[in-house]
N, CA and C atoms as an extended XYZ file, in Angstrom:
219
Properties=species:S:1:pos:R:3:atomname:S:1:resname:S:1:resid:I:1 pbc="F F F"
N       -32.167     -118.206      192.787 N   MET     1
C       -32.587     -119.515      192.331 CA  MET     1
C       -31.400     -120.455      192.244 C   MET     1
N       -31.693     -121.717      192.357 N   LYS     2
C       -30.612     -122.692      192.263 CA  LYS     2
C       -30.169     -122.914      190.824 C   LYS     2
N       -31.020     -122.581      189.876 N   SER     3
C       -30.678     -122.827      188.479 CA  SER     3
C       -30.081     -121.592      187.802 C   SER     3
N       -29.454     -120.735      188.596 N   GLU     4
C       -28.825     -119.534      188.049 CA  GLU     4
C       -27.406     -119.388      188.584 C   GLU     4
N       -26.572     -118.811      187.767 N   LEU     5
C       -25.210     -118.480      188.174 CA  LEU     5
C       -25.130     -116.965      188.274 C   LEU     5
N       -24.853     -116.472      189.477 N   LYS     6
C       -24.765     -115.030      189.691 CA  LYS     6
C       -23.301     -114.636      189.862 C   LYS     6
N       -22.890     -113.636      189.127 N   THR     7
C       -21.533     -113.116      189.262 CA  THR     7
C       -21.595     -111.602      189.403 C   THR     7
N       -20.615     -111.065      190.096 N   LYS     8
C       -20.486     -109.614      190.213 CA  LYS     8
C       -19.136     -109.219      189.651 C   LYS     8
N       -19.152     -108.175      188.872 N   GLU     9
C       -17.931     -107.673      188.261 CA  GLU     9
C       -17.719     -106.244      188.753 C   GLU     9
N       -16.525     -105.983      189.253 N   TYR    10
C       -16.195     -104.656      189.766 CA  TYR    10
C       -15.194     -104.012      188.820 C   TYR    10
N       -15.474     -102.780      188.447 N   ARG    11
C       -14.585     -102.070      187.529 CA  ARG    11
C       -14.178     -100.731      188.126 C   ARG    11
N       -12.924     -100.419      187.934 N   LEU    12
C       -12.399      -99.121      188.359 CA  LEU    12
C       -12.329      -98.207      187.143 C   LEU    12
N       -12.941      -97.051      187.225 N   PRO    13
C       -12.808      -96.104      186.117 CA  PRO    13
C       -11.364      -95.596      186.048 C   PRO    13
N       -10.598      -96.157      185.165 N   ILE    14
C        -9.157      -95.891      185.086 CA  ILE    14
C        -8.862      -94.413      184.858 C   ILE    14
N        -9.727      -93.713      184.179 N   GLY    15
C        -9.480      -92.303      183.888 CA  GLY    15
C        -9.444      -91.422      185.119 C   GLY    15
N       -10.219      -91.763      186.148 N   THR    16
C       -10.302      -90.894      187.327 CA  THR    16
C        -9.275      -91.229      188.402 C   THR    16
N        -8.806      -92.453      188.453 N   TYR    17
C        -7.942      -92.851      189.562 CA  TYR    17
C        -6.570      -92.186      189.579 C   TYR    17
N        -5.853      -92.114      188.476 N   PRO    18
C        -4.532      -91.463      188.542 CA  PRO    18
C        -4.611      -90.012      189.006 C   PRO    18
N        -5.601      -89.278      188.505 N   ASP    19
C        -5.740      -87.871      188.910 CA  ASP    19
C        -6.080      -87.752      190.389 C   ASP    19
N        -6.965      -88.631      190.867 N   ALA    20
C        -7.350      -88.592      192.279 CA  ALA    20
C        -6.166      -88.951      193.175 C   ALA    20
N        -5.371      -89.932      192.762 N   LEU    21
C        -4.201      -90.315      193.565 CA  LEU    21
C        -3.172      -89.187      193.615 C   LEU    21
N        -2.974      -88.520      192.484 N   LYS    22
C        -2.033      -87.389      192.466 CA  LYS    22
C        -2.525      -86.263      193.370 C   LYS    22
N        -3.824      -85.978      193.303 N   ALA    23
C        -4.387      -84.913      194.139 CA  ALA    23
C        -4.297      -85.282      195.615 C   ALA    23
N        -4.536      -86.554      195.937 N   ALA    24
C        -4.434      -86.996      197.331 CA  ALA    24
C        -2.991      -86.916      197.815 C   ALA    24
N        -2.040      -87.214      196.947 N   LEU    25
C        -0.628      -87.113      197.312 CA  LEU    25
C        -0.258      -85.666      197.631 C   LEU    25
N        -0.739      -84.749      196.820 N   VAL    26
C        -0.483      -83.324      197.076 CA  VAL    26
C        -1.069      -82.928      198.429 C   VAL    26
N        -2.287      -83.378      198.702 N   LEU    27
C        -2.932      -83.039      199.977 CA  LEU    27
C        -2.165      -83.618      201.167 C   LEU    27
N        -1.653      -84.844      201.030 N   THR    28
C        -0.901      -85.427      202.151 CA  THR    28
C         0.432      -84.710      202.352 C   THR    28
N         1.054      -84.258      201.276 N   LYS    29
C         2.295      -83.492      201.423 CA  LYS    29
C         2.040      -82.165      202.125 C   LYS    29
N         0.828      -81.648      201.947 N   GLU    30
C         0.435      -80.415      202.635 CA  GLU    30
C        -0.137      -80.707      204.023 C   GLU    30
N        -0.049      -81.975      204.426 N   GLU    31
C        -0.541      -82.456      205.723 CA  GLU    31
C        -2.046      -82.239      205.893 C   GLU    31
N        -2.758      -82.312      204.804 N   LYS    32
C        -4.221      -82.225      204.823 CA  LYS    32
C        -4.772      -83.648      204.690 C   LYS    32
N        -4.546      -84.421      205.740 N   TYR    33
C        -4.859      -85.843      205.698 CA  TYR    33
C        -6.358      -86.116      205.603 C   TYR    33
N        -7.142      -85.334      206.303 N   GLN    34
C        -8.587      -85.556      206.276 CA  GLN    34
C        -9.145      -85.297      204.869 C   GLN    34
N        -8.699      -84.222      204.240 N   GLU    35
C        -9.160      -83.923      202.891 CA  GLU    35
C        -8.718      -85.006      201.906 C   GLU    35
N        -7.499      -85.499      202.088 N   ALA    36
C        -7.012      -86.574      201.222 CA  ALA    36
C        -7.863      -87.828      201.398 C   ALA    36
N        -8.206      -88.135      202.642 N   GLY    37
C        -9.054      -89.298      202.910 CA  GLY    37
C       -10.432      -89.154      202.297 C   GLY    37
N       -10.992      -87.956      202.398 N   ILE    38
C       -12.311      -87.707      201.806 CA  ILE    38
C       -12.248      -87.874      200.287 C   ILE    38
N       -11.196      -87.346      199.693 N   LEU    39
C       -11.027      -87.466      198.243 CA  LEU    39
C       -10.904      -88.928      197.821 C   LEU    39
N       -10.086      -89.690      198.548 N   LEU    40
C        -9.905      -91.099      198.195 CA  LEU    40
C       -11.186      -91.896      198.397 C   LEU    40
N       -11.917      -91.616      199.469 N   ASN    41
C       -13.196      -92.302      199.681 CA  ASN    41
C       -14.192      -91.968      198.579 C   ASN    41
N       -14.232      -90.715      198.179 N   ALA    42
C       -15.131      -90.324      197.090 CA  ALA    42
C       -14.748      -91.035      195.797 C   ALA    42
N       -13.449      -91.192      195.579 N   THR    43
C       -12.980      -91.880      194.381 CA  THR    43
C       -13.349      -93.354      194.427 C   THR    43
N       -13.237      -93.971      195.591 N   LEU    44
C       -13.611      -95.380      195.715 CA  LEU    44
C       -15.096      -95.600      195.467 C   LEU    44
N       -15.901      -94.593      195.735 N   ASN    45
C       -17.338      -94.713      195.488 CA  ASN    45
C       -17.682      -94.700      194.007 C   ASN    45
N       -16.692      -94.478      193.155 N   THR    46
C       -16.948      -94.499      191.715 CA  THR    46
C       -16.759      -95.887      191.118 C   THR    46
N       -16.477      -96.885      191.946 N   ILE    47
C       -16.342      -98.253      191.448 CA  ILE    47
C       -17.682      -98.688      190.864 C   ILE    47
N       -17.637      -99.223      189.655 N   VAL    48
C       -18.850      -99.665      188.969 CA  VAL    48
C       -19.034     -101.149      189.242 C   VAL    48
N       -20.223     -101.509      189.719 N   THR    49
C       -20.543     -102.906      190.001 CA  THR    49
C       -21.600     -103.374      189.012 C   THR    49
N       -21.321     -104.493      188.368 N   GLU    50
C       -22.275     -105.062      187.426 CA  GLU    50
C       -22.560     -106.496      187.847 C   GLU    50
N       -23.825     -106.804      188.030 N   GLU    51
C       -24.220     -108.160      188.412 CA  GLU    51
C       -24.792     -108.852      187.185 C   GLU    51
N       -24.285     -110.044      186.929 N   LYS    52
C       -24.769     -110.829      185.794 CA  LYS    52
C       -25.425     -112.095      186.322 C   LYS    52
N       -26.557     -112.434      185.746 N   ILE    53
C       -27.266     -113.654      186.113 CA  ILE    53
C       -27.431     -114.481      184.844 C   ILE    53
N       -26.880     -115.699      184.876 N   VAL    54
C       -26.955     -116.591      183.727 CA  VAL    54
C       -27.726     -117.835      184.148 C   VAL    54
N       -28.810     -118.157      183.447 N   PRO    55
C       -29.536     -119.389      183.760 CA  PRO    55
C       -28.651     -120.602      183.459 C   PRO    55
N       -28.533     -121.506      184.411 N   LEU    56
C       -27.662     -122.671      184.243 CA  LEU    56
C       -28.088     -123.582      183.094 C   LEU    56
N       -29.386     -123.805      182.849 N   PRO    57
C       -29.741     -124.651      181.703 CA  PRO    57
C       -29.205     -124.097      180.379 C   PRO    57
N       -29.224     -122.791      180.211 N   ILE    58
C       -28.689     -122.191      178.982 CA  ILE    58
C       -27.176     -122.366      178.929 C   ILE    58
N       -26.513     -122.168      180.051 N   LEU    59
C       -25.059     -122.338      180.111 CA  LEU    59
C       -24.672     -123.777      179.778 C   LEU    59
N       -25.399     -124.733      180.342 N   ARG    60
C       -25.121     -126.152      180.058 CA  ARG    60
C       -25.355     -126.471      178.585 C   ARG    60
N       -26.429     -125.942      178.013 N   ALA    61
C       -26.721     -126.189      176.599 CA  ALA    61
C       -25.620     -125.621      175.713 C   ALA    61
N       -25.118     -124.442      176.038 N   GLU    62
C       -24.025     -123.853      175.260 CA  GLU    62
C       -22.775     -124.714      175.336 C   GLU    62
N       -22.470     -125.226      176.519 N   ARG    63
C       -21.291     -126.091      176.681 CA  ARG    63
C       -21.445     -127.384      175.880 C   ARG    63
N       -22.657     -127.952      175.907 N   MET    64
C       -22.898     -129.179      175.141 CA  MET    64
C       -22.742     -128.927      173.648 C   MET    64
N       -23.246     -127.799      173.162 N   LEU    65
C       -23.096     -127.467      171.746 CA  LEU    65
C       -21.630     -127.293      171.370 C   LEU    65
N       -20.846     -126.682      172.252 N   GLU    66
C       -19.409     -126.541      171.996 CA  GLU    66
C       -18.734     -127.904      171.916 C   GLU    66
N       -19.138     -128.813      172.805 N   GLU    67
C       -18.549     -130.156      172.803 CA  GLU    67
C       -18.932     -130.915      171.539 C   GLU    67
N       -20.176     -130.779      171.114 N   VAL    68
C       -20.620     -131.433      169.880 CA  VAL    68
C       -19.836     -130.893      168.694 C   VAL    68
N       -19.610     -129.581      168.661 N   GLU    69
C       -18.824     -128.970      167.583 CA  GLU    69
C       -17.440     -129.594      167.485 C   GLU    69
N       -16.794     -129.800      168.635 N   THR    70
C       -15.445     -130.380      168.605 CA  THR    70
C       -15.479     -131.838      168.165 C   THR    70
N       -16.543     -132.560      168.501 N   LEU    71
C       -16.653     -133.962      168.096 CA  LEU    71
C       -16.948     -134.094      166.605 C   LEU    71
N       -17.719     -133.170      166.056 N   VAL    72
C       -18.095     -133.223      164.643 CA  VAL    72
C       -16.903     -132.864      163.761 C   VAL    72
N       -16.106     -131.928      164.203 N   ASN    73
C       -14.963     -131.478      163.380 CA  ASN    73
C       -13.804     -132.338      163.583 C   ASN    73
């Protein structure tokens, strides 16, 4: 809709990435490049995507209320 603001937020699960990178480094040192690639791809698939939809009329009303607050004080 035209009256909505859509955003996507991507998050990396910080707990899993350091361990996966260390394991991939070990695999590359052992020249197991394919296994390292599979591990890294599997880790990338753990990215969490969150889509937020905010109706613009509500967003505008909130901004107007904030502006009124600053004018009143």
